[in-house]
mmCIF file of C-alpha atoms in Angstrom:
data_model
loop_
_atom_site.group_PDB
_atom_site.id
_atom_site.type_symbol
_atom_site.label_atom_id
_atom_site.label_comp_id
_atom_site.label_asym_id
_atom_site.label_seq_id
_atom_site.Cartn_x
_atom_site.Cartn_y
_atom_site.Cartn_z
ATOM 1 C CA MET A 17 31.154 20.696 6.635
ATOM 2 C CA ASP A 18 30.277 17.792 4.623
ATOM 3 C CA LEU A 19 26.591 17.783 3.649
ATOM 4 C CA ASN A 20 26.927 14.052 2.713
ATOM 5 C CA LEU A 21 26.805 13.407 6.309
ATOM 6 C CA LEU A 22 23.010 14.657 6.604
ATOM 7 C CA VAL A 23 22.550 12.159 3.707
ATOM 8 C CA ALA A 24 23.544 9.426 5.752
ATOM 9 C CA LEU A 25 22.017 10.721 9.004
ATOM 10 C CA ASP A 26 18.495 10.863 7.445
ATOM 11 C CA ALA A 27 19.144 7.102 5.938
ATOM 12 C CA LEU A 28 20.446 5.762 9.253
ATOM 13 C CA LEU A 29 17.676 7.642 11.398
ATOM 14 C CA GLU A 30 14.835 5.852 9.090
ATOM 15 C CA GLU A 31 16.290 2.580 8.914
ATOM 16 C CA ASN A 32 17.679 2.183 12.535
ATOM 17 C CA SER A 33 20.099 -0.275 11.176
ATOM 18 C CA VAL A 34 23.819 0.541 9.485
ATOM 19 C CA ALA A 35 23.369 -2.618 7.688
ATOM 20 C CA ALA A 36 19.884 -1.326 5.873
ATOM 21 C CA ALA A 37 21.025 2.500 5.610
ATOM 22 C CA ALA A 38 24.185 1.256 3.825
ATOM 23 C CA ASP A 39 22.001 -0.682 1.373
ATOM 24 C CA ARG A 40 19.468 2.160 0.503
ATOM 25 C CA LEU A 41 22.691 4.284 -0.092
ATOM 26 C CA ARG A 42 24.500 1.667 -1.925
ATOM 27 C CA LEU A 43 27.438 1.554 0.414
ATOM 28 C CA SER A 44 29.505 -1.356 2.028
ATOM 29 C CA ALA A 45 28.422 -1.530 5.887
ATOM 30 C CA PRO A 46 32.127 -0.980 7.143
ATOM 31 C CA ALA A 47 31.620 2.169 4.885
ATOM 32 C CA MET A 48 28.569 3.084 6.655
ATOM 33 C CA SER A 49 29.686 2.540 10.182
ATOM 34 C CA ARG A 50 32.666 4.797 9.508
ATOM 35 C CA THR A 51 30.219 7.429 8.397
ATOM 36 C CA LEU A 52 28.236 6.712 11.695
ATOM 37 C CA ALA A 53 31.627 7.351 13.746
ATOM 38 C CA ARG A 54 32.255 10.905 12.163
ATOM 39 C CA ILE A 55 28.380 11.860 12.454
ATOM 40 C CA ARG A 56 29.124 10.923 16.498
ATOM 41 C CA ARG A 57 32.242 13.072 16.410
ATOM 42 C CA ALA A 58 30.465 15.886 14.448
ATOM 43 C CA THR A 59 27.452 15.937 16.943
ATOM 44 C CA GLY A 60 28.654 15.039 20.383
ATOM 45 C CA ASP A 61 26.424 11.897 20.574
ATOM 46 C CA ASP A 62 25.877 8.501 19.806
ATOM 47 C CA ILE A 63 22.830 8.699 17.778
ATOM 48 C CA LEU A 64 22.259 5.058 17.417
ATOM 49 C CA VAL A 65 22.786 2.718 20.319
ATOM 50 C CA ARG A 66 23.002 -0.763 20.471
ATOM 51 C CA THR A 67 19.764 -2.970 22.102
ATOM 52 C CA GLY A 68 20.056 -6.672 21.584
ATOM 53 C CA ARG A 69 20.279 -7.576 18.272
ATOM 54 C CA THR A 70 18.827 -3.983 16.933
ATOM 55 C CA MET A 71 19.994 -0.346 17.118
ATOM 56 C CA SER A 72 17.719 2.325 18.848
ATOM 57 C CA PRO A 73 17.937 6.223 18.499
ATOM 58 C CA THR A 74 19.220 8.163 21.409
ATOM 59 C CA PRO A 75 17.100 11.174 22.462
ATOM 60 C CA ARG A 76 19.323 13.686 20.668
ATOM 61 C CA ALA A 77 18.705 11.503 17.593
ATOM 62 C CA LEU A 78 14.768 11.342 17.582
ATOM 63 C CA GLU A 79 15.279 15.445 18.001
ATOM 64 C CA LEU A 80 17.209 15.523 14.586
ATOM 65 C CA ARG A 81 15.331 12.946 12.640
ATOM 66 C CA ASP A 82 12.911 15.007 11.398
ATOM 67 C CA GLU A 83 14.702 18.132 10.863
ATOM 68 C CA ALA A 84 17.517 15.983 8.894
ATOM 69 C CA HIS A 85 15.060 14.543 6.893
ATOM 70 C CA GLU A 86 13.477 18.042 5.815
ATOM 71 C CA LEU A 87 16.945 19.249 5.166
ATOM 72 C CA VAL A 88 17.881 16.325 2.851
ATOM 73 C CA ARG A 89 14.589 16.709 1.250
ATOM 74 C CA ARG A 90 15.110 20.303 0.270
ATOM 75 C CA ALA A 91 18.383 20.016 -0.541
ATOM 76 C CA ALA A 92 17.372 17.441 -3.147
ATOM 77 C CA ALA A 93 14.888 19.710 -4.556
ATOM 78 C CA VAL A 94 17.518 22.627 -4.903
ATOM 79 C CA LEU A 95 20.062 20.339 -6.401
ATOM 80 C CA THR A 96 17.569 18.517 -9.020
ATOM 81 C CA PRO A 97 17.066 20.724 -12.254
ATOM 82 C CA ALA A 98 13.758 21.470 -13.407
ATOM 83 C CA ARG A 99 13.440 19.139 -16.706
ATOM 84 C CA GLU A 100 10.677 18.359 -19.326
ATOM 85 C CA LEU A 101 9.669 14.857 -19.025
ATOM 86 C CA ASP A 102 10.004 12.853 -22.285
ATOM 87 C CA LEU A 103 7.748 10.005 -22.356
ATOM 88 C CA ASP A 104 8.785 8.827 -25.676
ATOM 89 C CA GLY A 105 12.094 7.998 -24.495
ATOM 90 C CA LEU A 106 11.579 7.233 -20.765
ATOM 91 C CA GLU A 107 13.542 3.842 -20.069
ATOM 92 C CA ARG A 108 12.582 3.055 -16.742
ATOM 93 C CA VAL A 109 10.753 0.032 -15.012
ATOM 94 C CA PHE A 110 8.040 1.332 -12.401
ATOM 95 C CA THR A 111 7.336 -0.830 -9.267
ATOM 96 C CA VAL A 112 3.652 -0.762 -8.073
ATOM 97 C CA ARG A 113 2.618 -3.032 -4.793
ATOM 98 C CA GLY A 114 -1.276 -3.512 -3.680
ATOM 99 C CA HIS A 115 -4.040 -5.490 -2.737
ATOM 100 C CA ASP A 116 -4.746 -8.272 -4.953
ATOM 101 C CA ALA A 117 -7.999 -6.840 -6.565
ATOM 102 C CA LEU A 118 -6.861 -3.497 -7.035
ATOM 103 C CA VAL A 119 -3.814 -4.814 -8.891
ATOM 104 C CA ASP A 120 -6.313 -6.712 -10.719
ATOM 105 C CA ALA A 121 -8.345 -3.577 -11.873
ATOM 106 C CA LEU A 122 -5.585 -1.540 -12.274
ATOM 107 C CA ALA A 123 -3.215 -3.605 -14.563
ATOM 108 C CA PRO A 124 -5.368 -3.411 -18.039
ATOM 109 C CA LEU A 125 -5.776 0.114 -17.731
ATOM 110 C CA LEU A 126 -1.973 0.846 -16.342
ATOM 111 C CA VAL A 127 -0.618 -1.836 -19.136
ATOM 112 C CA GLY A 128 -2.705 0.305 -21.950
ATOM 113 C CA ALA A 129 -1.481 4.011 -20.686
ATOM 114 C CA ILE A 130 1.986 3.428 -20.503
ATOM 115 C CA ALA A 131 2.137 1.449 -23.765
ATOM 116 C CA ALA A 132 0.440 4.329 -25.674
ATOM 117 C CA VAL A 133 2.499 7.187 -24.501
ATOM 118 C CA ALA A 134 5.890 5.930 -22.929
ATOM 119 C CA PRO A 135 6.699 2.724 -25.381
ATOM 120 C CA ARG A 136 10.131 2.167 -23.711
ATOM 121 C CA ALA A 137 9.155 2.093 -19.907
ATOM 122 C CA GLY A 138 8.478 -0.996 -17.904
ATOM 123 C CA LEU A 139 5.601 -1.671 -15.176
ATOM 124 C CA ARG A 140 6.277 -4.380 -11.788
ATOM 125 C CA LEU A 141 2.894 -5.444 -10.254
ATOM 126 C CA LEU A 142 3.307 -6.871 -6.793
ATOM 127 C CA ALA A 143 1.022 -7.892 -4.461
ATOM 128 C CA GLU A 144 0.886 -7.420 -1.077
ATOM 129 C CA THR A 145 2.978 -9.093 1.429
ATOM 130 C CA SER A 146 1.553 -10.866 4.650
ATOM 131 C CA ALA A 147 3.291 -8.355 6.670
ATOM 132 C CA ASP A 148 4.356 -4.403 6.623
ATOM 133 C CA SER A 149 7.101 -3.612 4.372
ATOM 134 C CA THR A 150 9.553 -0.822 4.123
ATOM 135 C CA ASP A 151 9.890 -1.058 0.468
ATOM 136 C CA LEU A 152 8.771 2.192 0.093
ATOM 137 C CA ALA A 153 11.218 3.674 2.095
ATOM 138 C CA ARG A 154 14.108 1.844 0.915
ATOM 139 C CA GLY A 155 13.425 2.446 -2.833
ATOM 140 C CA HIS A 156 12.324 -1.073 -3.826
ATOM 141 C CA VAL A 157 8.652 -0.115 -4.611
ATOM 142 C CA ASP A 158 7.398 3.135 -6.587
ATOM 143 C CA LEU A 159 3.841 3.413 -5.133
ATOM 144 C CA GLU A 160 1.662 1.111 -2.632
ATOM 145 C CA VAL A 161 -2.205 1.007 -3.574
ATOM 146 C CA GLY A 162 -4.482 -0.419 -0.555
ATOM 147 C CA ALA A 163 -6.583 0.359 2.101
ATOM 148 C CA THR A 164 -4.559 1.801 5.106
ATOM 149 C CA ARG A 165 -2.667 5.360 5.060
ATOM 150 C CA PRO A 166 0.858 4.784 6.356
ATOM 151 C CA GLU A 167 2.046 6.545 9.385
ATOM 152 C CA ARG A 168 5.692 6.981 8.683
ATOM 153 C CA PRO A 169 6.501 10.859 8.439
ATOM 154 C CA GLU A 170 8.305 10.084 5.275
ATOM 155 C CA ILE A 171 5.902 8.353 3.546
ATOM 156 C CA ALA A 172 3.223 10.833 1.376
ATOM 157 C CA ALA A 173 -0.491 9.463 0.991
ATOM 158 C CA GLU A 174 -4.016 10.555 -0.758
ATOM 159 C CA THR A 175 -7.253 8.724 -0.746
ATOM 160 C CA ILE A 176 -8.170 8.534 -4.106
ATOM 161 C CA GLY A 177 -12.257 7.470 -3.444
ATOM 162 C CA SER A 178 -13.853 4.667 -0.986
ATOM 163 C CA ASP A 179 -15.511 1.512 -1.895
ATOM 164 C CA ARG A 180 -17.975 -0.443 -0.380
ATOM 165 C CA VAL A 181 -18.108 -4.554 0.840
ATOM 166 C CA VAL A 182 -20.769 -6.741 -0.222
ATOM 167 C CA ALA A 183 -21.687 -10.287 0.163
ATOM 168 C CA VAL A 184 -20.760 -12.784 -2.955
ATOM 169 C CA VAL A 185 -22.667 -15.911 -3.396
ATOM 170 C CA ARG A 186 -22.918 -18.376 -6.370
ATOM 171 C CA ARG A 187 -26.388 -18.733 -8.495
ATOM 172 C CA GLY A 188 -28.505 -20.881 -6.594
ATOM 173 C CA HIS A 189 -27.128 -20.155 -3.193
ATOM 174 C CA PRO A 190 -29.754 -19.783 -0.332
ATOM 175 C CA LEU A 191 -28.665 -15.883 -0.068
ATOM 176 C CA ALA A 192 -29.255 -15.374 -3.725
ATOM 177 C CA GLY A 193 -32.771 -14.520 -3.289
ATOM 178 C CA GLY A 194 -35.180 -13.281 -0.951
ATOM 179 C CA ASP A 195 -34.905 -10.623 1.705
ATOM 180 C CA LEU A 196 -31.142 -10.950 2.930
ATOM 181 C CA THR A 197 -31.739 -10.198 6.774
ATOM 182 C CA PRO A 198 -28.595 -10.133 9.224
ATOM 183 C CA GLU A 199 -30.015 -13.519 10.690
ATOM 184 C CA ARG A 200 -29.942 -15.099 7.287
ATOM 185 C CA PHE A 201 -26.134 -13.761 6.745
ATOM 186 C CA ALA A 202 -24.919 -14.982 9.851
ATOM 187 C CA ALA A 203 -26.538 -18.386 9.660
ATOM 188 C CA ALA A 204 -24.460 -19.116 6.301
ATOM 189 C CA VAL A 205 -20.953 -20.511 6.425
ATOM 190 C CA HIS A 206 -17.997 -17.561 5.582
ATOM 191 C CA VAL A 207 -14.727 -17.525 4.173
ATOM 192 C CA SER A 208 -12.296 -14.109 5.310
ATOM 193 C CA VAL A 209 -9.817 -12.520 2.830
ATOM 194 C CA SER A 210 -6.690 -11.553 4.666
ATOM 195 C CA ARG A 211 -3.028 -11.425 3.685
ATOM 196 C CA ARG A 212 -2.093 -11.807 7.421
ATOM 197 C CA GLY A 213 -4.783 -15.017 7.985
ATOM 198 C CA ARG A 214 -7.118 -13.406 10.010
ATOM 199 C CA ARG A 215 -10.420 -14.856 10.308
ATOM 200 C CA HIS A 216 -12.613 -12.167 11.817
ATOM 201 C CA GLY A 217 -13.137 -8.517 11.611
ATOM 202 C CA ALA A 218 -15.192 -5.647 11.277
ATOM 203 C CA ILE A 219 -18.026 -7.868 10.152
ATOM 204 C CA ASP A 220 -17.864 -9.720 13.336
ATOM 205 C CA GLU A 221 -17.934 -6.873 15.351
ATOM 206 C CA ALA A 222 -21.213 -5.392 13.291
ATOM 207 C CA LEU A 223 -23.208 -8.676 13.862
ATOM 208 C CA THR A 224 -21.781 -8.923 17.830
ATOM 209 C CA GLY A 225 -23.663 -5.749 18.144
ATOM 210 C CA LEU A 226 -26.606 -7.234 16.786
ATOM 211 C CA GLY A 227 -26.213 -9.922 19.097
ATOM 212 C CA LEU A 228 -25.432 -12.312 16.335
ATOM 213 C CA SER A 229 -22.020 -14.175 15.006
ATOM 214 C CA ARG A 230 -20.764 -16.186 12.123
ATOM 215 C CA ARG A 231 -18.887 -19.076 11.301
ATOM 216 C CA VAL A 232 -15.964 -18.395 9.454
ATOM 217 C CA ILE A 233 -14.636 -21.689 7.841
ATOM 218 C CA ALA A 234 -11.335 -20.506 6.461
ATOM 219 C CA SER A 235 -9.303 -17.017 5.547
ATOM 220 C CA LEU A 236 -7.772 -16.993 2.198
ATOM 221 C CA PRO A 237 -5.236 -14.732 1.050
ATOM 222 C CA THR A 238 -6.521 -13.019 -1.990
ATOM 223 C CA SER A 239 -9.928 -11.642 -3.233
ATOM 224 C CA ALA A 240 -10.006 -13.850 -6.593
ATOM 225 C CA ALA A 241 -9.186 -17.196 -4.374
ATOM 226 C CA ALA A 242 -12.243 -16.511 -2.393
ATOM 227 C CA LEU A 243 -14.543 -15.629 -5.069
ATOM 228 C CA ASP A 244 -13.573 -18.827 -6.681
ATOM 229 C CA LEU A 245 -14.369 -20.960 -3.509
ATOM 230 C CA ALA A 246 -17.605 -19.353 -3.709
ATOM 231 C CA ALA A 247 -18.333 -19.786 -7.217
ATOM 232 C CA GLY A 248 -17.652 -23.714 -6.091
ATOM 233 C CA SER A 249 -19.272 -24.048 -2.654
ATOM 234 C CA ASP A 250 -21.999 -22.880 -0.556
ATOM 235 C CA VAL A 251 -19.433 -19.971 1.251
ATOM 236 C CA VAL A 252 -20.069 -16.651 1.370
ATOM 237 C CA ALA A 253 -17.042 -14.179 0.663
ATOM 238 C CA VAL A 254 -17.207 -10.694 1.337
ATOM 239 C CA VAL A 255 -15.097 -8.368 -1.056
ATOM 240 C CA ALA A 256 -15.157 -4.813 -2.251
ATOM 241 C CA GLU A 257 -17.809 -3.944 -4.367
ATOM 242 C CA ARG A 258 -16.484 -1.966 -7.255
ATOM 243 C CA VAL A 259 -12.734 -3.169 -6.793
ATOM 244 C CA CYS A 260 -14.078 -6.572 -7.187
ATOM 245 C CA ARG A 261 -16.473 -6.388 -10.010
ATOM 246 C CA PRO A 262 -14.420 -7.606 -13.085
ATOM 247 C CA LEU A 263 -13.635 -10.400 -10.877
ATOM 248 C CA TRP A 264 -17.319 -11.754 -9.480
ATOM 249 C CA THR A 265 -18.699 -10.740 -12.850
ATOM 250 C CA LYS A 266 -16.226 -12.744 -14.979
ATOM 251 C CA ARG A 267 -17.627 -16.015 -12.534
ATOM 252 C CA ASP A 268 -21.278 -14.853 -12.579
ATOM 253 C CA LEU A 269 -21.725 -14.687 -9.174
ATOM 254 C CA VAL A 270 -24.735 -12.994 -7.564
ATOM 255 C CA VAL A 271 -24.062 -9.987 -5.335
ATOM 256 C CA ARG A 272 -25.956 -8.845 -2.424
ATOM 257 C CA VAL A 273 -25.734 -5.583 -0.015
ATOM 258 C CA LEU A 274 -24.800 -6.450 3.540
ATOM 259 C CA PRO A 275 -27.874 -6.219 5.716
ATOM 260 C CA PHE A 276 -26.058 -3.916 8.435
ATOM 261 C CA THR A 277 -23.822 -0.680 7.909
ATOM 262 C CA LEU A 278 -19.842 -0.896 7.650
ATOM 263 C CA PRO A 279 -17.745 1.947 7.000
ATOM 264 C CA ALA A 280 -16.719 2.491 3.415
ATOM 265 C CA VAL A 281 -12.839 1.112 2.774
ATOM 266 C CA PRO A 282 -10.611 4.117 1.389
ATOM 267 C CA VAL A 283 -8.316 3.610 -1.412
ATOM 268 C CA VAL A 284 -4.929 4.895 -0.749
ATOM 269 C CA LEU A 285 -1.923 5.601 -3.010
ATOM 270 C CA ALA A 286 1.046 6.024 -1.247
ATOM 271 C CA TRP A 287 4.789 7.014 -1.969
ATOM 272 C CA HIS A 288 8.016 8.140 -0.592
ATOM 273 C CA HIS A 289 8.746 11.676 -0.239
ATOM 274 C CA ARG A 290 11.907 11.295 -2.134
ATOM 275 C CA HIS A 291 9.996 11.446 -5.489
ATOM 276 C CA ASP A 292 7.398 14.351 -4.846
ATOM 277 C CA SER A 293 9.722 16.534 -7.379
ATOM 278 C CA ASP A 294 10.605 13.352 -9.834
ATOM 279 C CA PRO A 295 8.933 14.118 -13.248
ATOM 280 C CA ALA A 296 8.840 10.681 -14.206
ATOM 281 C CA HIS A 297 7.290 9.419 -10.705
ATOM 282 C CA ALA A 298 4.488 12.375 -10.765
ATOM 283 C CA TRP A 299 3.792 11.062 -14.471
ATOM 284 C CA LEU A 300 3.125 7.304 -13.039
ATOM 285 C CA ARG A 301 1.225 9.009 -9.903
ATOM 286 C CA ASP A 302 -1.294 10.741 -12.283
ATOM 287 C CA GLU A 303 -1.664 7.437 -14.378
ATOM 288 C CA VAL A 304 -2.605 5.302 -11.033
ATOM 289 C CA ARG A 305 -4.601 7.965 -9.828
ATOM 290 C CA ARG A 306 -6.692 8.234 -12.979
ATOM 291 C CA ALA A 307 -7.470 4.108 -12.940
ATOM 292 C CA LEU A 308 -8.431 4.146 -9.507
ATOM 293 C CA GLU A 309 -10.623 6.699 -9.986
ATOM 294 C CA THR A 310 -12.113 5.172 -12.635
ATOM 295 C CA VAL A 311 -12.107 1.408 -10.830
ATOM 296 C CA VAL A 312 -13.748 3.334 -7.663
ATOM 297 C CA ALA A 313 -16.210 5.832 -9.684
ATOM 298 C CA PRO A 314 -19.681 5.586 -8.698
ATOM 299 C CA ASP A 315 -21.647 4.034 -10.954
ATOM 300 C CA GLY A 316 -25.147 3.247 -9.433
ATOM 301 C CA GLY A 317 -24.050 0.067 -7.718
ATOM 302 C CA LEU A 318 -26.574 -2.244 -6.356
ATOM 303 C CA THR A 319 -29.686 -1.114 -4.741
ATOM 304 C CA PRO A 320 -29.429 -0.620 -1.351
#
């Protein structure tokens, strides 16, 4: 029995694409097609069938997917020798992708930590894309930090903490002083922060429940861009309080607690299970975890 077929089967069932599986395993597309043909002969099933321009797993393939993935993960753990991590000699570039405010807050902490103990290691910090990506699964990204727990079973996730959202305005703004009521908040002109360009969300749902609505004049892709606009105009930006503290402090903005209740925003760390037993990746996870805990650590915050 060729156990390499299990590795190929796992990749094919995660990607649902011969080309993507070939890219992940660093094979040519023809080589992966031949491997798929061998898997079909071994299982007596088509495994993947073409549906238009895409490929879909057969019912038998869906039955095999979780079992194949677990077998590959366990085999990798068995065949990976235990070893101590030599941080001083570690030559590896790690890629971390996340929400812009989280990346801004993490950068000085992570760069300092890596420079201090792993002088030959490097770090790439990337912004979130405008659409969900499979870069974690394909190995292009080591860690992702954001507010959403991934749903794919091969992706591990850990909630590190949470943050609340607050209203941010320039000094001298009408909302910078006095009682901030839902009515005053709703009457102002707002901007939203959304990598997908969404102008409405949980805030609008909360206002609707109070019989109110607001005017959202624009959506911006990053918290920094929204805070820059708030610093030079009369728009209101709503951002995460602790995560964005360096951003609104640097711009000398006024922060107000929202006059209604919204759920706290979780801070989630995610990675692919293939890295569970990788000592270097485990070290990176520990460093990112500590940095995130520092960023979202309760510090009293604002008066409710």
